[in-house]
XYZ file of C-alpha atoms in Angstrom:
701
model
C 0.000 0.000 0.000
C 1.285 3.475 -0.851
C -0.405 6.576 0.441
C 0.684 9.093 -2.158
C -2.152 10.411 -4.314
C -1.320 9.118 -7.765
C -3.374 8.385 -10.845
C -4.389 4.775 -11.157
C -3.517 2.853 -14.330
C -6.113 2.349 -17.042
C -8.831 0.175 -15.506
C -8.778 -3.537 -16.177
C -12.493 -3.789 -15.528
C -15.779 -3.238 -17.271
C -18.203 -0.484 -16.226
C -21.950 -0.784 -16.086
C -24.550 1.796 -15.138
C -26.990 1.180 -12.322
C -29.710 3.398 -10.911
C -29.332 3.348 -7.148
C -30.682 5.322 -4.212
C -27.887 7.262 -2.537
C -28.906 7.738 1.049
C -25.525 8.218 2.678
C -23.357 11.000 1.288
C -23.013 13.495 -1.500
C -19.693 14.856 -2.758
C -19.269 18.465 -3.720
C -16.270 17.912 -5.978
C -15.274 21.578 -5.879
C -14.843 21.608 -2.121
C -14.332 17.878 -1.597
C -16.695 18.148 1.364
C -18.895 15.328 2.525
C -22.551 16.386 2.739
C -25.603 14.292 3.680
C -28.139 13.917 0.929
C -30.838 11.523 -0.225
C -31.427 11.365 -3.960
C -31.989 9.050 -6.862
C -29.343 9.453 -9.517
C -27.389 7.583 -12.145
C -23.969 6.495 -10.886
C -21.238 4.346 -12.316
C -20.497 1.118 -10.500
C -17.033 -0.168 -11.248
C -16.723 -3.938 -11.344
C -13.033 -4.698 -10.976
C -11.373 -7.502 -12.929
C -11.005 -9.754 -9.898
C -14.701 -9.528 -8.980
C -15.761 -9.911 -12.583
C -13.615 -13.009 -13.170
C -13.626 -14.643 -9.757
C -16.730 -13.293 -8.042
C -18.174 -16.803 -7.757
C -15.622 -17.424 -4.974
C -17.452 -15.012 -2.676
C -20.508 -17.230 -2.394
C -20.111 -18.324 1.240
C -22.727 -18.235 3.967
C -22.214 -15.788 6.836
C -21.328 -18.644 9.199
C -18.760 -20.006 6.739
C -17.248 -16.574 6.222
C -17.001 -15.990 9.987
C -15.226 -19.309 10.470
C -12.442 -18.139 8.115
C -11.272 -15.231 10.255
C -8.177 -17.246 11.284
C -6.141 -19.637 9.186
C -7.285 -23.196 9.775
C -6.670 -25.578 6.904
C -9.064 -28.180 8.354
C -11.958 -25.684 8.372
C -11.122 -24.519 4.860
C -11.018 -28.099 3.592
C -14.329 -28.941 5.293
C -16.031 -25.920 3.693
C -14.849 -26.588 0.164
C -15.370 -30.326 0.464
C -19.069 -29.413 0.248
C -18.493 -27.182 -2.797
C -16.757 -29.413 -5.357
C -18.116 -27.458 -8.315
C -16.522 -24.212 -7.090
C -13.203 -25.993 -6.532
C -13.383 -27.540 -9.997
C -14.313 -24.211 -11.577
C -11.357 -22.528 -9.857
C -8.952 -25.223 -11.001
C -10.198 -24.885 -14.566
C -9.923 -21.089 -14.389
C -6.337 -21.205 -13.116
C -5.326 -23.896 -15.581
C -7.041 -22.171 -18.484
C -5.652 -18.653 -17.898
C -2.097 -19.608 -16.982
C -2.097 -22.483 -19.472
C -3.034 -20.180 -22.343
C -0.360 -17.698 -21.353
C 2.315 -20.411 -21.173
C 1.165 -21.794 -24.512
C 1.507 -18.359 -26.131
C 4.991 -17.973 -24.624
C 5.967 -21.356 -26.045
C 4.510 -20.406 -29.430
C 6.496 -17.161 -29.350
C 9.704 -19.114 -28.862
C 8.823 -21.516 -31.712
C 8.058 -18.610 -34.066
C 11.174 -16.741 -32.831
C 9.170 -13.684 -31.824
C 9.792 -13.808 -28.048
C 11.599 -10.459 -27.987
C 8.896 -8.821 -30.078
C 6.083 -10.066 -27.817
C 7.917 -9.667 -24.507
C 6.077 -6.545 -23.315
C 2.740 -7.856 -24.539
C 3.127 -11.108 -22.603
C 4.249 -9.212 -19.508
C 1.110 -7.065 -19.622
C -1.053 -10.137 -20.175
C 0.502 -11.876 -17.177
C -0.266 -8.887 -14.963
C -3.876 -8.868 -16.103
C -4.156 -12.621 -15.481
C -2.802 -12.237 -11.939
C -5.242 -9.399 -11.226
C -8.125 -11.585 -12.376
C -6.937 -14.528 -10.280
C -6.852 -12.363 -7.180
C -4.874 -11.532 -4.018
C -3.059 -14.828 -3.445
C -1.383 -14.670 -6.853
C -0.804 -10.931 -6.601
C 1.031 -11.453 -3.315
C 3.340 -13.984 -4.937
C 3.997 -11.595 -7.836
C 4.718 -8.718 -5.437
C 7.562 -10.672 -3.881
C 9.021 -11.496 -7.302
C 8.660 -7.925 -8.567
C 11.076 -6.656 -5.927
C 14.063 -8.373 -7.548
C 15.301 -6.347 -10.553
C 18.389 -8.563 -10.685
C 16.235 -11.640 -11.338
C 13.272 -10.367 -13.384
C 13.467 -8.977 -16.963
C 12.697 -5.218 -17.088
C 9.433 -5.575 -19.021
C 8.028 -8.039 -16.484
C 9.414 -5.984 -13.623
C 7.626 -2.848 -14.828
C 4.326 -4.662 -15.207
C 4.482 -6.677 -11.989
C 5.529 -3.618 -9.981
C 2.095 -2.157 -10.793
C 0.661 -4.925 -8.618
C 2.254 -3.355 -5.552
C -0.223 -0.509 -5.254
C -1.862 0.205 -8.605
C -4.470 -2.535 -8.867
C -7.906 -1.703 -10.205
C -10.132 -0.614 -7.281
C -13.487 -2.044 -6.346
C -16.635 0.042 -6.087
C -16.388 3.135 -3.869
C -20.055 2.669 -2.986
C -19.241 -0.775 -1.598
C -16.215 0.649 0.227
C -18.232 3.425 1.907
C -20.976 1.015 2.891
C -18.308 -1.196 4.460
C -16.893 1.747 6.426
C -20.309 2.683 7.773
C -21.167 -0.891 8.670
C -17.842 -1.580 10.370
C -17.566 1.717 12.282
C -21.269 1.863 13.095
C -21.842 5.494 12.058
C -22.605 7.485 8.903
C -19.521 8.739 7.077
C -20.271 12.409 7.728
C -20.230 11.789 11.480
C -16.758 10.218 11.307
C -15.036 12.286 8.617
C -15.448 15.919 7.660
C -13.772 15.190 4.321
C -12.970 12.068 2.332
C -11.642 11.565 -1.177
C -14.363 10.592 -3.678
C -12.118 7.944 -5.226
C -9.432 5.688 -3.730
C -5.939 7.166 -3.881
C -4.379 3.697 -4.005
C -5.582 0.153 -4.492
C -3.735 -2.981 -3.440
C -4.397 -6.701 -3.399
C -6.315 -6.825 -0.109
C -7.841 -3.364 0.072
C -7.881 0.216 -1.127
C -7.108 3.519 0.519
C -8.975 6.820 0.830
C -7.681 10.097 2.176
C -9.920 11.613 4.841
C -10.040 14.158 7.653
C -11.273 13.060 11.057
C -14.173 15.189 12.229
C -13.157 14.813 15.876
C -9.568 16.077 15.545
C -9.101 17.434 12.026
C -6.237 14.962 11.524
C -5.583 13.882 7.927
C -5.723 10.096 7.813
C -5.563 7.160 5.453
C -8.582 4.865 5.541
C -7.945 1.369 4.239
C -10.992 -0.725 3.342
C -10.776 -4.459 2.727
C -11.854 -5.894 -0.605
C -15.083 -7.855 -0.331
C -14.685 -11.602 -0.586
C -10.891 -11.761 -0.261
C -10.909 -14.282 2.573
C -13.046 -16.729 0.647
C -10.902 -16.395 -2.487
C -7.600 -16.663 -0.654
C -8.818 -19.646 1.368
C -9.581 -21.691 -1.727
C -6.363 -20.676 -3.464
C -4.331 -21.665 -0.414
C -6.105 -25.019 -0.320
C -5.134 -25.575 -3.965
C -1.563 -24.320 -3.531
C -1.117 -26.482 -0.440
C -2.250 -29.575 -2.332
C 0.129 -28.751 -5.205
C 2.986 -28.181 -2.713
C 2.473 -31.654 -1.268
C 2.325 -33.150 -4.743
C 5.503 -31.381 -5.848
C 7.330 -32.511 -2.719
C 6.416 -36.136 -3.290
C 7.217 -36.134 -7.000
C 10.397 -34.069 -6.663
C 11.461 -35.788 -3.421
C 12.212 -32.446 -1.748
C 13.490 -32.448 1.832
C 11.731 -29.207 2.717
C 8.162 -29.473 3.948
C 6.631 -27.309 1.224
C 3.173 -27.538 2.779
C 4.569 -26.089 6.024
C 6.045 -23.207 4.012
C 2.618 -22.583 2.453
C 1.039 -22.773 5.928
C 3.476 -20.179 7.298
C 2.777 -17.826 4.399
C -0.982 -18.445 4.642
C -1.004 -17.749 8.382
C 0.735 -14.423 7.839
C -1.678 -13.634 4.998
C -4.709 -14.278 7.220
C -3.227 -12.097 9.946
C -2.752 -9.417 7.306
C -6.480 -9.512 6.542
C -7.279 -8.632 10.176
C -6.863 -4.861 10.338
C -7.180 -4.821 14.139
C -4.126 -7.049 14.221
C -2.385 -4.743 11.726
C -3.063 -1.730 13.944
C -1.545 -3.559 16.934
C 1.472 -4.468 14.813
C 1.853 -0.841 13.727
C 1.770 0.363 17.331
C 4.384 -2.205 18.382
C 6.542 -1.409 15.341
C 6.409 2.294 16.209
C 7.372 1.613 19.824
C 10.393 -0.474 18.793
C 11.675 1.398 15.738
C 9.873 4.732 15.541
C 12.679 6.472 17.440
C 15.423 5.353 15.066
C 17.090 8.207 13.233
C 15.197 9.236 10.076
C 12.630 6.426 10.401
C 8.927 7.331 10.342
C 6.200 4.952 11.493
C 2.641 6.315 11.139
C 0.286 6.472 14.107
C -2.710 4.139 14.287
C -6.246 5.245 15.189
C -7.616 2.165 16.922
C -10.982 3.777 17.743
C -11.703 3.936 14.008
C -10.323 0.501 13.161
C -12.051 -2.862 12.800
C -11.217 -6.156 11.097
C -12.089 -4.669 7.691
C -11.356 -0.944 8.127
C -8.018 0.563 9.213
C -7.454 4.242 10.004
C -3.883 5.485 10.256
C -1.811 8.659 9.945
C -1.541 10.013 6.405
C 2.008 9.891 4.996
C 3.135 11.512 1.770
C 6.255 10.752 -0.182
C 7.777 8.787 -3.046
C 8.535 5.102 -3.334
C 12.027 4.414 -2.074
C 12.678 2.414 -5.247
C 11.896 5.477 -7.395
C 14.431 7.823 -5.798
C 18.207 7.586 -5.665
C 18.830 7.846 -1.947
C 21.510 5.408 -0.800
C 21.465 6.963 2.654
C 17.865 5.873 3.214
C 18.745 2.421 1.873
C 21.402 2.252 4.591
C 18.789 3.406 7.117
C 16.547 0.595 5.862
C 19.372 -1.918 6.306
C 19.996 -0.644 9.842
C 16.292 -0.790 10.663
C 16.094 -4.316 9.230
C 19.050 -5.321 11.376
C 17.185 -4.057 14.441
C 14.047 -5.865 13.354
C 15.680 -9.217 12.655
C 18.559 -9.410 15.097
C 17.795 -7.049 17.994
C 14.084 -7.452 18.702
C 13.022 -10.255 16.358
C 9.835 -8.436 15.281
C 10.185 -7.694 11.589
C 8.301 -6.377 8.588
C 7.808 -9.450 6.396
C 6.374 -7.601 3.387
C 8.778 -4.709 2.629
C 7.990 -4.399 -1.095
C 8.596 -0.975 -2.695
C 4.971 0.068 -2.207
C 5.434 -0.172 1.556
C 8.618 1.914 1.801
C 8.465 5.658 1.168
C 10.913 8.515 1.122
C 8.984 11.318 2.774
C 9.363 14.844 1.494
C 11.464 15.753 4.540
C 13.911 12.920 3.780
C 12.777 10.155 6.144
C 12.143 6.473 5.524
C 8.472 5.673 6.159
C 7.213 2.134 6.733
C 3.643 1.292 5.773
C 1.374 -1.756 5.868
C 1.977 -3.792 9.019
C -0.303 -6.697 8.234
C 2.431 -9.225 7.457
C 4.926 -9.328 10.321
C 7.278 -12.065 11.480
C 8.734 -13.204 14.809
C 12.383 -14.314 15.027
C 13.129 -16.155 18.282
C 16.221 -15.286 20.324
C 18.009 -18.611 19.807
C 17.431 -18.359 16.059
C 18.666 -14.751 16.006
C 21.876 -15.791 17.756
C 22.219 -18.754 15.403
C 21.806 -16.486 12.371
C 24.477 -14.094 13.686
C 26.863 -16.972 14.354
C 26.275 -18.344 10.863
C 27.138 -14.949 9.323
C 30.302 -14.746 11.446
C 31.443 -18.217 10.517
C 30.626 -17.682 6.844
C 32.624 -14.452 6.619
C 35.556 -16.009 8.520
C 35.416 -19.163 6.352
C 34.846 -21.429 9.331
C 32.738 -23.951 7.435
C 32.915 -26.591 10.158
C 31.207 -24.220 12.595
C 28.835 -23.111 9.823
C 27.624 -26.693 9.412
C 26.768 -26.755 13.131
C 24.961 -23.406 12.767
C 22.797 -24.889 10.028
C 21.712 -27.593 12.463
C 20.869 -24.925 15.068
C 18.807 -23.001 12.522
C 16.935 -26.135 11.499
C 18.368 -26.149 7.984
C 20.149 -29.461 8.482
C 19.104 -32.601 10.373
C 21.246 -33.398 13.420
C 22.121 -36.763 11.845
C 23.918 -35.200 8.856
C 27.596 -36.062 8.346
C 29.269 -32.839 9.557
C 32.607 -33.522 7.848
C 30.982 -34.100 4.477
C 28.754 -31.064 4.928
C 31.772 -28.916 5.802
C 33.560 -30.068 2.654
C 30.479 -29.347 0.528
C 29.916 -25.895 2.047
C 33.549 -25.017 1.413
C 33.071 -25.822 -2.263
C 29.832 -23.831 -2.458
C 30.810 -20.677 -0.592
C 34.549 -20.205 -0.926
C 34.381 -18.308 -4.223
C 31.601 -16.014 -2.987
C 33.322 -15.275 0.333
C 36.717 -14.713 -1.290
C 35.346 -11.484 -2.787
C 35.087 -9.964 0.683
C 32.091 -9.446 2.942
C 31.082 -6.208 1.225
C 30.637 -8.061 -2.071
C 28.616 -11.079 -0.925
C 25.100 -11.241 -2.395
C 22.266 -13.724 -2.047
C 22.877 -14.719 -5.642
C 26.477 -15.618 -4.835
C 25.462 -17.698 -1.829
C 22.788 -19.579 -3.722
C 25.137 -20.430 -6.603
C 25.559 -24.193 -6.253
C 23.655 -24.607 -3.005
C 20.737 -26.428 -4.638
C 22.667 -29.639 -5.262
C 24.197 -29.547 -1.785
C 20.797 -28.986 -0.166
C 19.359 -32.013 -1.929
C 22.342 -34.253 -1.172
C 22.435 -33.544 2.554
C 18.679 -33.307 3.049
C 18.623 -29.555 3.716
C 15.221 -28.265 4.678
C 13.841 -24.733 4.685
C 12.052 -24.121 7.999
C 8.767 -22.300 7.611
C 9.983 -19.268 9.618
C 13.094 -18.959 7.444
C 11.213 -18.330 4.210
C 9.816 -15.024 5.530
C 13.207 -13.917 6.878
C 14.977 -14.591 3.575
C 12.124 -12.940 1.655
C 12.424 -9.823 3.805
C 16.190 -9.569 3.214
C 15.947 -10.449 -0.476
C 13.298 -7.793 -1.104
C 15.428 -5.191 0.688
C 18.421 -6.112 -1.459
C 16.218 -5.804 -4.541
C 15.229 -2.257 -3.575
C 18.848 -1.391 -2.845
C 19.972 -2.651 -6.259
C 17.724 -0.028 -7.847
C 19.874 2.608 -6.145
C 23.203 0.861 -6.582
C 23.528 -2.209 -8.854
C 26.556 -3.326 -6.827
C 24.879 -3.053 -3.431
C 24.859 -6.201 -1.263
C 22.510 -6.315 1.692
C 24.684 -8.772 3.618
C 27.642 -6.459 3.161
C 25.485 -3.607 4.453
C 24.209 -5.615 7.415
C 27.443 -7.274 8.484
C 28.903 -4.143 10.165
C 25.921 -4.129 12.508
C 26.345 -7.857 13.090
C 30.031 -7.262 13.915
C 29.134 -4.476 16.328
C 26.499 -6.604 18.020
C 28.919 -9.515 18.456
C 31.487 -7.181 20.004
C 29.002 -5.543 22.384
C 26.239 -8.042 23.150
C 26.090 -9.425 26.692
C 24.303 -12.687 25.896
C 26.347 -15.736 27.003
C 25.840 -17.450 23.641
C 27.281 -14.589 21.571
C 30.129 -13.997 24.023
C 30.995 -17.663 23.791
C 30.894 -17.382 19.992
C 33.207 -14.353 20.073
C 35.614 -16.172 22.383
C 35.669 -19.227 20.109
C 36.112 -17.038 17.027
C 39.064 -15.086 18.456
C 40.841 -18.056 20.023
C 41.385 -20.903 17.606
C 42.983 -23.878 19.366
C 44.096 -21.497 22.106
C 45.819 -19.090 19.698
C 44.590 -15.491 19.596
C 43.425 -14.627 16.062
C 44.057 -10.901 16.052
C 43.278 -10.804 12.336
C 39.685 -11.717 13.173
C 39.480 -9.037 15.862
C 40.850 -6.498 13.389
C 38.223 -7.570 10.868
C 35.385 -7.286 13.389
C 36.534 -3.885 14.622
C 37.055 -2.487 11.127
C 33.655 -3.781 10.000
C 31.919 -2.431 13.096
C 33.306 1.021 12.303
C 31.312 0.936 9.045
C 28.088 0.640 11.058
C 26.755 4.181 10.956
C 23.550 5.993 10.162
C 24.703 9.614 10.086
C 23.994 11.118 6.680
C 27.370 12.862 6.552
C 29.253 9.665 7.316
C 27.825 7.249 4.781
C 31.340 7.080 3.357
C 34.269 7.006 5.778
C 37.563 8.597 4.908
C 39.968 5.667 5.087
C 43.027 7.886 5.474
C 41.807 9.731 8.577
C 43.600 7.704 11.251
C 42.530 10.042 14.070
C 38.864 9.310 13.346
C 39.545 5.566 13.341
C 41.503 5.731 16.626
C 38.807 7.810 18.299
C 36.095 5.387 17.200
C 38.036 2.362 18.465
C 38.713 4.004 21.824
C 35.143 5.277 22.117
C 33.948 1.725 21.663
C 36.445 -0.177 23.818
C 36.256 2.251 26.757
C 32.471 2.087 27.097
C 30.507 -0.443 29.112
C 29.421 -2.209 25.916
C 33.053 -2.710 24.956
C 34.041 -4.175 28.339
C 34.308 -7.767 27.082
C 36.543 -6.811 24.148
C 38.523 -4.460 26.392
C 39.270 -7.364 28.731
C 40.504 -9.451 25.788
C 42.712 -6.591 24.590
C 44.221 -6.092 28.055
C 44.939 -9.801 28.321
C 46.660 -9.832 24.931
C 48.609 -6.658 25.728
C 49.849 -8.321 28.932
C 50.946 -11.382 26.950
C 52.662 -9.170 24.391
C 54.464 -7.011 26.965
C 55.605 -10.133 28.773
C 57.012 -11.464 25.507
C 58.552 -8.059 24.815
C 60.336 -8.140 28.170
C 61.742 -11.570 27.422
C 62.788 -10.472 23.948
C 64.497 -7.365 25.309
C 66.339 -9.330 27.976
C 67.408 -11.935 25.450
C 68.548 -9.258 23.001
C 70.732 -7.621 25.672
C 72.116 -10.985 26.736
C 72.909 -11.872 23.134
C 74.624 -8.517 22.566
C 76.725 -8.936 25.703
C 77.736 -12.495 24.875
C 78.684 -11.495 21.360
C 81.503 -9.335 22.769
C 82.973 -12.215 24.757
C 85.902 -13.934 23.055
C 84.900 -17.339 24.307
C 81.895 -19.214 25.398
C 78.911 -20.730 23.690
C 76.149 -18.567 22.292
C 73.258 -18.192 24.733
C 70.350 -20.485 24.100
C 67.079 -18.768 23.169
C 64.370 -19.101 25.797
C 61.661 -17.504 23.645
C 59.022 -19.987 22.607
C 56.806 -20.009 19.544
C 53.957 -18.798 21.764
C 56.071 -15.834 22.887
C 56.779 -14.928 19.289
C 53.071 -15.076 18.493
C 52.313 -12.842 21.474
C 55.005 -10.403 20.361
C 53.564 -10.233 16.865
C 50.087 -9.731 18.301
C 51.403 -6.842 20.390
C 52.701 -5.172 17.246
C 49.400 -5.738 15.475
C 47.520 -4.254 18.425
C 49.759 -1.182 18.446
C 49.170 -0.714 14.717
C 45.444 -1.180 15.240
C 45.265 1.428 18.003
C 47.416 3.838 16.006
C 44.935 3.718 13.132
C 47.473 2.160 10.770
C 45.829 0.339 7.882
C 48.931 -1.632 6.903
C 51.574 -3.351 8.977
C 55.146 -2.972 7.805
C 56.558 -5.681 5.586
C 58.512 -8.185 7.606
C 56.177 -8.051 10.565
C 52.670 -8.440 9.239
C 53.299 -11.658 7.353
C 53.877 -13.701 10.507
C 51.440 -16.586 10.911
C 50.650 -18.235 14.252
C 51.082 -21.573 12.506
C 54.374 -21.036 10.661
C 57.643 -19.693 12.044
C 60.306 -20.207 9.429
C 62.620 -17.342 10.350
C 65.439 -17.348 12.856
C 64.018 -16.103 16.145
C 66.815 -13.631 16.786
C 66.008 -11.872 13.526
C 62.349 -11.873 14.431
C 63.086 -10.353 17.827
C 65.270 -7.679 16.243
C 62.536 -6.651 13.819
C 59.929 -6.650 16.565
C 61.989 -4.480 18.878
C 62.566 -1.980 16.081
C 58.821 -1.799 15.515
C 58.023 -1.281 19.187
C 60.779 1.300 19.545
C 59.167 3.467 16.880
C 57.105 6.039 18.801
C 55.905 7.650 15.586
C 52.900 5.333 15.168
C 51.753 5.956 18.752
C 51.540 9.744 18.384
C 48.056 9.746 16.769
C 46.778 7.802 19.792
C 48.126 10.462 22.159
C 46.630 13.246 20.038
C 43.141 11.761 20.221
C 42.976 11.339 24.013
C 42.088 15.013 24.766
C 39.169 14.746 22.315
C 37.506 11.927 24.259
C 34.653 12.619 26.701
C 35.709 13.044 30.337
C 34.278 9.711 31.495
C 36.180 7.852 28.754
C 39.399 9.669 29.653
C 38.976 8.537 33.258
C 38.413 4.967 32.088
C 41.557 5.216 29.951
C 43.592 6.392 32.958
C 42.569 3.271 34.896
C 43.675 0.909 32.121
C 47.450 1.007 32.876
C 46.764 -0.153 36.444
C 44.631 -3.041 35.160
C 47.310 -3.877 32.615
C 50.109 -3.846 35.203
C 48.090 -6.180 37.410
C 47.644 -8.678 34.585
C 51.294 -8.368 33.567
C 52.559 -8.952 37.112
C 50.305 -12.004 37.441
C 51.614 -13.406 34.178
C 55.293 -12.767 35.012
C 54.821 -14.320 38.450
C 53.163 -17.387 36.954
C 55.970 -17.720 34.397
C 58.656 -17.400 37.102
C 57.018 -20.012 39.328
C 56.545 -22.367 36.395
C 60.209 -22.120 35.363
C 61.395 -22.488 38.962
C 59.427 -25.691 39.369
C 60.545 -27.072 36.033
């Protein structure tokens, strides 16, 4: 649904004239005022294409219609078991319309005129979907949000299904409003638009002014008969899903996926539920920078009529505003990974750029819930994917319900390495859903992957957002845009599960992987929503140092700060040993006799010394470690240790790289400066403990 007044496309419906008695309202089109009047006049009743083609689906008794307020496949089946002719007629209609279209497409290819007829067939498909109704329109809406997957002609046509569907009769709409709200229109609204300003698959929208407050509002009215039509279509789609699963031997429970989608669709048809969702969404995300969530008017809302704050703007997909795309990514991160309450239908018609430059969310009928353990599992999977830890990724897939617990983990790890290594090698900022899905199909089938019902809505939400972003930037990757927020959450979250994941990620077989900490910190610095900082100046080391200190010195950075202090203590301990050994070696070199002193520095000490240098470079804002130092690997030590020690001491002795750190300290807030002053005392305590432990250990050995 989009709430911007815009002309509707040429109607796909027939018009017939009926003489009716208007007893409710009269429009003065010059003033747009709503005036009571009783008169007999000739009016035009618009019969939309869906009603004209599929109106027979509405023929349910009041008791049957009431029983379909919530999704219950048993009730739906019991109703239509008594109406075999309607089911048969619907099957014939679907088969006939789609079958003809597919036949024409095949004929086009035979006659080599596919390119010539491309736009014609795209328009025909849109008209077919409109005639078939909301269930098929909803499927098309999801597809139409992917410009990287859909040809332009089809994309242009299917995008009209997002908010430009032919409306149903305004007379019917106004009668519905009066019946649902229990009052004449002129007692509720002082003004209301004579025609809908937008029409979508489930309802259409009018602009109105509340008589009680003068507030401009959007009034959404549900299409008559949608529940009956959707119920039958879901019954058919569910049967086909089961058939496809059996014939294709799919591991995923396709009927459960249909059930999950159908449940969300039924919740979307309850406007009271949508109003509650909108209120909750506003409470959770309405205070985010440059995010607008409209207010809901629950006193003027029922199951079939929704009244909400009027919002004006342009579709986000129609404007080039990468900043708002980033805001959308940040908001989606909060929805999926912070609170777990997310907008499951973010197609372009539901995302607006307001005229004052904010991102407005509309239409809260289809929402999803992401449980805490699944959110943590998703974050861990992203971490392990980016860090190429495919063994851990296989375990994450079990946690997320994508893999059965009985799967051979070693074989899965090998398969995932083959599938993802090329995509991940491009860097996190260049990973797209298309890359990840490259050869995953074969692997999913081989290892009995299954798509949990909840996961389909999550992936759809992210895929649609990436589709919108691609309109602004063809090279944009939503995972690359989201990962900085994932990195920041992993570094700051207090949940035991994520802290355990961070610990395991940074310490591989007991060895500190500073490269992974550097990656997480550098990625977390990209997590920003300020308009002026969409692009960070890579060469501004002072900004980088200040951001790192501002993070590590806060309460949220306490866990990482403790790790850094521990590694600094290890490094300084190794530095002391290296210095002592260097002096001893220099002294013994001047002696005319005697054997050369034996090195007491272990491989672990060398690793700690290298990590100290990396940490100093990190805190000095240096983007590149000098050749000869940065190429040290914790797992290979091919150089002579004395040469290594010499190089390391030269690096540490250089005070030049530390100067930017000293320059930034006065710029920090007072409380962070006080925290920084306490760090040396904490560091000395850890260093003394380590030296004492080393001394005791050597004395005993």
